[in-house]
Amino acid sequence: MAITLCPVCRKKISTRAPRCPHCHEDVSGNDPELASRQRSQQRKKSNAMKIQLALAMTLLVICIGLMLLEMNQGKPLPSPWYIGIGLAAAAWYVVTRLRMFLSHR
Ligand SMILES: [Zn+2]
């Protein structure tokens, strides 16, 4: 018996269960409306994550650019703001990548 995620409430359920024991949604696969709703939800989620990836990447590139600019102007260290925001953007990127990877399993 395998375990899957309920497409509606995202809780763990058996693949054999015709209905989710948590939210009582029909998960037997005989509900075409649910299947298409699930697909469009997944598409929306993956699009949102792609946008987040692009934003995080843009932020990271801007921060690195600003840091390089500062170093070119002869400062020994870039502003801690750029380092902080750059690190946050990098972390955001990695977390979003991880979430995409997990949701595609
Ligand atoms: Zn459910």
PDB file of C-alpha atoms and ligand atoms in Angstrom:
ATOM      1  CA  MET A   1       0.000   0.000   0.000  1.00  0.00           C
ATOM      2  CA  ALA A   2       1.522   3.290  -1.070  1.00  0.00           C
ATOM      3  CA  ILE A   3       1.123   6.699   0.476  1.00  0.00           C
ATOM      4  CA  THR A   4       0.295   9.763  -1.559  1.00  0.00           C
ATOM      5  CA  LEU A   5      -0.735  13.339  -0.837  1.00  0.00           C
ATOM      6  CA  CYS A   6      -4.357  14.419  -0.955  1.00  0.00           C
ATOM      7  CA  PRO A   7      -4.617  16.847  -3.907  1.00  0.00           C
ATOM      8  CA  VAL A   8      -6.942  19.079  -1.921  1.00  0.00           C
ATOM      9  CA  CYS A   9      -5.637  19.257   1.659  1.00  0.00           C
ATOM     10  CA  ARG A  10      -2.075  17.928   0.990  1.00  0.00           C
ATOM     11  CA  LYS A  11      -2.235  15.444   3.862  1.00  0.00           C
ATOM     12  CA  LYS A  12      -0.874  11.913   3.571  1.00  0.00           C
ATOM     13  CA  ILE A  13      -3.408   9.347   2.408  1.00  0.00           C
ATOM     14  CA  SER A  14      -3.378   5.817   1.031  1.00  0.00           C
ATOM     15  CA  THR A  15      -3.394   5.502  -2.758  1.00  0.00           C
ATOM     16  CA  ARG A  16      -6.193   2.967  -2.352  1.00  0.00           C
ATOM     17  CA  ALA A  17      -8.473   5.261  -0.409  1.00  0.00           C
ATOM     18  CA  PRO A  18     -11.368   6.379  -2.613  1.00  0.00           C
ATOM     19  CA  ARG A  19     -11.864   9.420  -0.405  1.00  0.00           C
ATOM     20  CA  CYS A  20      -9.497  11.532   1.640  1.00  0.00           C
ATOM     21  CA  PRO A  21     -10.034  10.696   5.349  1.00  0.00           C
ATOM     22  CA  HIS A  22      -9.122  14.291   6.275  1.00  0.00           C
ATOM     23  CA  CYS A  23     -11.221  16.444   3.957  1.00  0.00           C
ATOM     24  CA  HIS A  24     -13.518  13.745   2.454  1.00  0.00           C
ATOM     25  CA  GLU A  25     -12.673  14.780  -1.087  1.00  0.00           C
ATOM     26  CA  ASP A  26     -13.109  12.141  -3.804  1.00  0.00           C
ATOM     27  CA  VAL A  27      -9.531  11.149  -4.679  1.00  0.00           C
ATOM     28  CA  SER A  28     -10.337   7.978  -6.631  1.00  0.00           C
ATOM     29  CA  GLY A  29      -9.328   9.662  -9.884  1.00  0.00           C
ATOM     30  CA  ASN A  30     -12.846   9.320 -11.271  1.00  0.00           C
ATOM     31  CA  ASP A  31     -13.542  12.984 -10.792  1.00  0.00           C
ATOM     32  CA  PRO A  32     -12.318  14.785 -13.913  1.00  0.00           C
ATOM     33  CA  GLU A  33     -13.142  18.185 -12.473  1.00  0.00           C
ATOM     34  CA  LEU A  34     -10.908  17.528  -9.483  1.00  0.00           C
ATOM     35  CA  ALA A  35      -8.113  16.248 -11.711  1.00  0.00           C
ATOM     36  CA  SER A  36      -8.166  19.362 -13.869  1.00  0.00           C
ATOM     37  CA  ARG A  37      -8.411  21.616 -10.811  1.00  0.00           C
ATOM     38  CA  GLN A  38      -5.396  19.803  -9.366  1.00  0.00           C
ATOM     39  CA  ARG A  39      -3.454  20.251 -12.607  1.00  0.00           C
ATOM     40  CA  SER A  40      -4.206  23.952 -12.814  1.00  0.00           C
ATOM     41  CA  GLN A  41      -3.286  24.383  -9.142  1.00  0.00           C
ATOM     42  CA  GLN A  42       0.039  22.667  -9.745  1.00  0.00           C
ATOM     43  CA  ARG A  43       0.662  24.814 -12.814  1.00  0.00           C
ATOM     44  CA  LYS A  44      -0.098  27.988 -10.864  1.00  0.00           C
ATOM     45  CA  LYS A  45       2.179  26.908  -8.036  1.00  0.00           C
ATOM     46  CA  SER A  46       5.032  26.037 -10.378  1.00  0.00           C
ATOM     47  CA  ASN A  47       4.595  29.337 -12.248  1.00  0.00           C
ATOM     48  CA  ALA A  48       4.680  31.242  -8.948  1.00  0.00           C
ATOM     49  CA  MET A  49       7.876  29.434  -7.973  1.00  0.00           C
ATOM     50  CA  LYS A  50       9.463  30.209 -11.355  1.00  0.00           C
ATOM     51  CA  ILE A  51       8.680  33.901 -10.823  1.00  0.00           C
ATOM     52  CA  GLN A  52      10.226  33.697  -7.337  1.00  0.00           C
ATOM     53  CA  LEU A  53      13.332  32.068  -8.797  1.00  0.00           C
ATOM     54  CA  ALA A  54      13.663  34.860 -11.356  1.00  0.00           C
ATOM     55  CA  LEU A  55      13.150  37.540  -8.674  1.00  0.00           C
ATOM     56  CA  ALA A  56      15.692  35.968  -6.318  1.00  0.00           C
ATOM     57  CA  MET A  57      18.191  35.652  -9.162  1.00  0.00           C
ATOM     58  CA  THR A  58      17.651  39.285 -10.231  1.00  0.00           C
ATOM     59  CA  LEU A  59      18.099  40.498  -6.655  1.00  0.00           C
ATOM     60  CA  LEU A  60      21.282  38.445  -6.288  1.00  0.00           C
ATOM     61  CA  VAL A  61      22.718  39.768  -9.556  1.00  0.00           C
ATOM     62  CA  ILE A  62      21.899  43.387  -8.575  1.00  0.00           C
ATOM     63  CA  CYS A  63      23.588  42.923  -5.172  1.00  0.00           C
ATOM     64  CA  ILE A  64      26.695  41.361  -6.695  1.00  0.00           C
ATOM     65  CA  GLY A  65      26.787  44.170  -9.264  1.00  0.00           C
ATOM     66  CA  LEU A  66      26.550  46.825  -6.534  1.00  0.00           C
ATOM     67  CA  MET A  67      29.242  45.072  -4.475  1.00  0.00           C
ATOM     68  CA  LEU A  68      31.593  44.955  -7.480  1.00  0.00           C
ATOM     69  CA  LEU A  69      30.859  48.608  -8.175  1.00  0.00           C
ATOM     70  CA  GLU A  70      31.766  49.535  -4.591  1.00  0.00           C
ATOM     71  CA  MET A  71      34.976  47.509  -4.727  1.00  0.00           C
ATOM     72  CA  ASN A  72      35.878  49.232  -8.003  1.00  0.00           C
ATOM     73  CA  GLN A  73      35.505  52.539  -6.204  1.00  0.00           C
ATOM     74  CA  GLY A  74      38.288  51.471  -3.848  1.00  0.00           C
ATOM     75  CA  LYS A  75      36.284  50.386  -0.804  1.00  0.00           C
ATOM     76  CA  PRO A  76      37.924  47.454   0.994  1.00  0.00           C
ATOM     77  CA  LEU A  77      34.609  45.792   1.802  1.00  0.00           C
ATOM     78  CA  PRO A  78      31.181  46.145   0.199  1.00  0.00           C
ATOM     79  CA  SER A  79      28.337  47.568   2.261  1.00  0.00           C
ATOM     80  CA  PRO A  80      26.880  45.035   4.751  1.00  0.00           C
ATOM     81  CA  TRP A  81      23.468  45.861   3.250  1.00  0.00           C
ATOM     82  CA  TYR A  82      24.471  44.402  -0.109  1.00  0.00           C
ATOM     83  CA  ILE A  83      26.042  41.353   1.540  1.00  0.00           C
ATOM     84  CA  GLY A  84      22.938  40.782   3.680  1.00  0.00           C
ATOM     85  CA  ILE A  85      20.455  41.236   0.854  1.00  0.00           C
ATOM     86  CA  GLY A  86      22.664  39.166  -1.452  1.00  0.00           C
ATOM     87  CA  LEU A  87      22.791  36.303   1.044  1.00  0.00           C
ATOM     88  CA  ALA A  88      19.025  36.516   1.607  1.00  0.00           C
ATOM     89  CA  ALA A  89      18.439  36.392  -2.156  1.00  0.00           C
ATOM     90  CA  ALA A  90      20.775  33.398  -2.480  1.00  0.00           C
ATOM     91  CA  ALA A  91      18.963  31.610   0.358  1.00  0.00           C
ATOM     92  CA  TRP A  92      15.596  32.465  -1.217  1.00  0.00           C
ATOM     93  CA  TYR A  93      16.797  31.027  -4.525  1.00  0.00           C
ATOM     94  CA  VAL A  94      18.043  27.800  -2.922  1.00  0.00           C
ATOM     95  CA  VAL A  95      14.842  27.333  -0.871  1.00  0.00           C
ATOM     96  CA  THR A  96      12.634  27.907  -3.923  1.00  0.00           C
ATOM     97  CA  ARG A  97      14.748  25.458  -5.979  1.00  0.00           C
ATOM     98  CA  LEU A  98      14.377  22.904  -3.189  1.00  0.00           C
ATOM     99  CA  ARG A  99      10.615  23.421  -3.037  1.00  0.00           C
ATOM    100  CA  MET A 100      10.370  22.946  -6.813  1.00  0.00           C
ATOM    101  CA  PHE A 101      12.454  19.804  -6.583  1.00  0.00           C
ATOM    102  CA  LEU A 102      10.284  18.397  -3.783  1.00  0.00           C
ATOM    103  CA  SER A 103       7.020  19.228  -5.542  1.00  0.00           C
ATOM    104  CA  HIS A 104       8.154  17.456  -8.728  1.00  0.00           C
ATOM    105  CA  ARG A 105       8.922  14.172  -7.001  1.00  0.00           C
TER     106      ARG A 105
HETATM  107 ZN    ZN B   1      -7.803  15.799   1.790  1.00  0.00          ZN
END
